[in-house]
XYZ file of C-alpha atoms in Angstrom:
238
model
C 2.833 47.685 78.118
C -0.651 47.930 76.611
C 0.143 51.348 75.160
C 3.363 50.043 73.610
C 1.565 47.068 72.075
C -1.077 49.344 70.631
C 1.559 51.682 69.187
C 3.341 48.741 67.517
C 0.083 47.491 66.003
C -0.790 50.957 64.725
C 2.540 51.137 62.915
C 1.780 47.791 61.259
C -1.752 48.915 60.473
C -0.618 51.998 58.600
C 1.708 49.883 56.457
C -0.916 47.309 55.485
C -2.309 48.075 52.055
C -5.202 45.675 52.668
C -6.459 47.835 55.525
C -6.116 51.005 53.445
C -8.057 49.442 50.576
C -10.890 48.173 52.787
C -11.138 51.529 54.548
C -11.190 53.364 51.207
C -13.946 51.062 49.917
C -15.943 51.646 53.098
C -15.648 55.433 52.933
C -16.284 55.390 49.180
C -19.487 53.383 49.544
C -20.763 55.673 52.290
C -19.902 58.730 50.184
C -21.841 57.333 47.225
C -24.810 56.461 49.448
C -24.885 59.862 51.115
C -24.293 61.733 47.870
C -27.110 59.820 46.207
C -29.402 60.549 49.144
C -28.641 64.281 48.978
C -29.398 64.341 45.262
C -32.611 62.326 45.685
C -33.908 64.576 48.458
C -33.057 67.787 46.591
C -34.831 66.582 43.434
C -37.886 65.360 45.322
C -37.280 61.679 44.634
C -36.863 60.833 48.305
C -38.203 62.015 51.641
C -36.551 61.245 54.960
C -38.327 61.435 58.298
C -36.823 60.777 61.698
C -36.647 58.739 63.832
C -38.009 56.093 61.412
C -35.210 56.581 58.862
C -32.695 55.151 61.310
C -34.294 51.722 60.754
C -33.006 51.558 57.170
C -29.699 53.219 57.993
C -29.018 50.904 60.936
C -29.559 47.756 58.870
C -27.229 48.918 56.091
C -24.459 50.053 58.437
C -24.633 46.889 60.516
C -24.098 44.663 57.487
C -21.243 46.806 56.180
C -19.365 47.234 59.459
C -19.715 43.563 60.395
C -18.461 42.248 57.066
C -15.653 44.740 56.480
C -14.556 44.597 60.108
C -14.329 40.822 59.915
C -12.366 40.960 56.643
C -9.944 43.506 58.090
C -9.256 41.574 61.293
C -8.690 38.337 59.375
C -6.259 40.047 57.000
C -4.337 41.724 59.819
C -3.976 38.647 62.002
C -3.699 35.825 59.465
C -0.961 37.593 57.511
C 1.315 37.459 60.575
C 1.824 33.702 60.134
C 2.788 33.209 56.455
C 4.932 36.345 56.672
C 6.493 34.934 59.867
C 6.210 38.287 61.614
C 4.498 36.558 64.537
C 7.589 34.398 65.005
C 9.865 37.419 64.723
C 7.861 39.206 67.421
C 8.515 36.334 69.803
C 12.211 36.299 68.883
C 12.354 40.048 69.586
C 11.134 39.481 73.136
C 7.353 39.570 72.790
C 5.711 36.655 74.560
C 2.926 34.676 72.894
C 0.438 36.102 75.373
C 1.555 39.628 74.570
C 1.285 38.889 70.861
C -2.318 37.728 71.326
C -3.148 40.721 73.524
C -1.738 43.043 70.862
C -3.967 41.443 68.240
C -6.954 41.687 70.556
C -6.280 45.402 71.087
C -6.059 46.114 67.361
C -9.218 44.047 66.791
C -11.124 46.223 69.252
C -9.696 49.338 67.609
C -10.673 48.253 64.081
C -14.229 47.362 65.123
C -14.634 50.675 66.919
C -13.143 52.583 63.980
C -15.624 51.203 61.438
C -18.558 51.742 63.805
C -17.578 55.296 64.772
C -16.671 56.348 61.240
C -19.957 55.043 59.832
C -22.178 56.891 62.283
C -20.011 60.024 62.286
C -20.481 60.350 58.523
C -24.127 59.316 58.337
C -25.748 61.102 61.292
C -24.996 64.724 60.226
C -26.108 64.147 56.617
C -29.316 62.294 57.506
C -30.137 64.924 60.139
C -29.641 67.677 57.557
C -31.866 65.960 54.983
C -34.664 64.886 57.330
C -37.975 66.739 57.032
C -38.989 66.048 60.622
C -37.144 64.795 63.682
C -39.449 64.519 66.663
C -37.729 62.834 68.343
C -34.356 62.783 66.596
C -33.641 59.228 67.769
C -35.576 57.079 70.229
C -34.024 55.499 73.285
C -34.408 52.069 71.724
C -32.555 53.206 68.613
C -29.720 54.631 70.706
C -29.448 51.276 72.457
C -29.401 49.546 69.073
C -26.541 51.747 67.858
C -24.512 50.889 70.965
C -25.460 47.220 70.656
C -24.169 47.285 67.077
C -20.734 48.160 68.444
C -20.910 45.251 70.908
C -22.015 42.813 68.210
C -19.379 44.072 65.785
C -16.727 43.586 68.445
C -17.950 40.021 68.966
C -17.660 39.368 65.223
C -14.142 40.806 65.325
C -13.215 38.568 68.263
C -14.502 35.552 66.348
C -12.415 36.601 63.344
C -9.359 36.940 65.596
C -9.828 33.484 67.060
C -10.441 31.897 63.659
C -7.294 33.559 62.300
C -5.185 32.256 65.184
C -6.575 28.739 64.772
C -6.263 28.452 60.988
C -3.277 30.798 60.479
C -4.381 31.721 56.958
C -6.896 34.122 55.483
C -8.951 31.673 53.439
C -9.210 29.221 56.308
C -10.313 31.880 58.782
C -12.990 33.290 56.482
C -14.144 29.796 55.596
C -14.419 28.856 59.258
C -16.442 31.929 60.254
C -18.749 32.089 57.245
C -19.060 28.319 57.095
C -20.230 28.213 60.682
C -22.631 31.171 60.496
C -24.105 30.414 57.072
C -23.752 26.639 56.812
C -23.247 24.875 60.113
C -25.870 26.740 62.116
C -28.437 26.231 59.360
C -27.701 22.514 59.159
C -27.883 22.153 62.933
C -31.230 23.941 62.929
C -32.511 21.511 60.294
C -31.186 18.583 62.330
C -32.987 19.831 65.434
C -36.207 20.090 63.418
C -35.783 16.505 62.232
C -35.427 15.348 65.808
C -38.310 17.372 67.202
C -40.329 20.254 65.742
C -40.005 22.201 68.992
C -36.203 22.087 69.106
C -35.360 24.668 66.380
C -36.309 27.470 68.774
C -33.069 26.712 70.614
C -31.090 27.622 67.484
C -31.397 31.211 68.714
C -28.665 30.265 71.196
C -26.130 29.504 68.454
C -23.162 31.926 68.620
C -23.711 33.489 65.201
C -27.395 34.092 65.792
C -26.784 35.485 69.248
C -24.317 38.005 67.837
C -26.538 39.021 64.933
C -29.653 39.355 67.095
C -27.713 41.486 69.565
C -27.079 44.141 66.930
C -30.496 44.058 65.268
C -32.753 47.062 65.690
C -35.811 44.838 66.125
C -34.453 43.665 69.455
C -34.274 47.192 70.861
C -37.024 49.140 69.088
C -39.585 46.626 67.739
C -42.362 49.229 67.707
C -40.614 51.139 64.899
C -39.844 48.250 62.564
C -43.030 48.615 60.497
C -42.573 52.338 59.926
C -40.680 53.535 56.886
C -38.561 56.639 57.317
C -37.058 56.689 53.818
C -39.618 56.891 51.014
C -38.861 56.966 47.296
C -41.247 59.337 45.534
C -40.777 58.162 41.963
C -44.132 59.398 40.738
C -43.703 62.802 42.332
C -40.132 63.346 41.204
C -39.333 66.799 39.921
C -38.325 67.165 36.314
């Protein structure tokens, strides 16, 4: 059953122009970033050393995969309701539980796809451009890369739930971003007003738990002050 649900969702995925556009934007941005890095290194405007360079790369990829993954999941799930395809699935014999499981499966797939594609494109290029790689990647950095996948999946699950609750794209995005950006900040301020020691508990808010899970600082704090990508503007070759 799970395989059949996944196959059905893949068929829908290939027909969704929104997914194709987001994926094209993602690949295009990475291509521009990597192409610019190759040019900068070859002309002497940039030097890359490992493992410190992964600090900058990790931060950029985490922000991109989280945001685009969330947008994609919201578009895929929310569109089922105004288009009434969710209702048609039930009429065709798919139970509501099976419908939700199918959406959960495609959510996991989308989150994994963005994560895997990002690192598969970036790692070979950065490794080729790096001047030194001893070690190539620390154990803490490897853990951070894996934790990024876990955190991205959590963001995707939140997007899935928000889409099911609101049943429209704008509402789902508003709910997720409103909670992470607005509500958690206001609650933190409220805790501070009550007692100056209470804001430390804001680290337990869902959005902050997810974001801190994927951050490199949590897994390799000793490397956070070291820069692995340096821009040599003054020493640039003519």
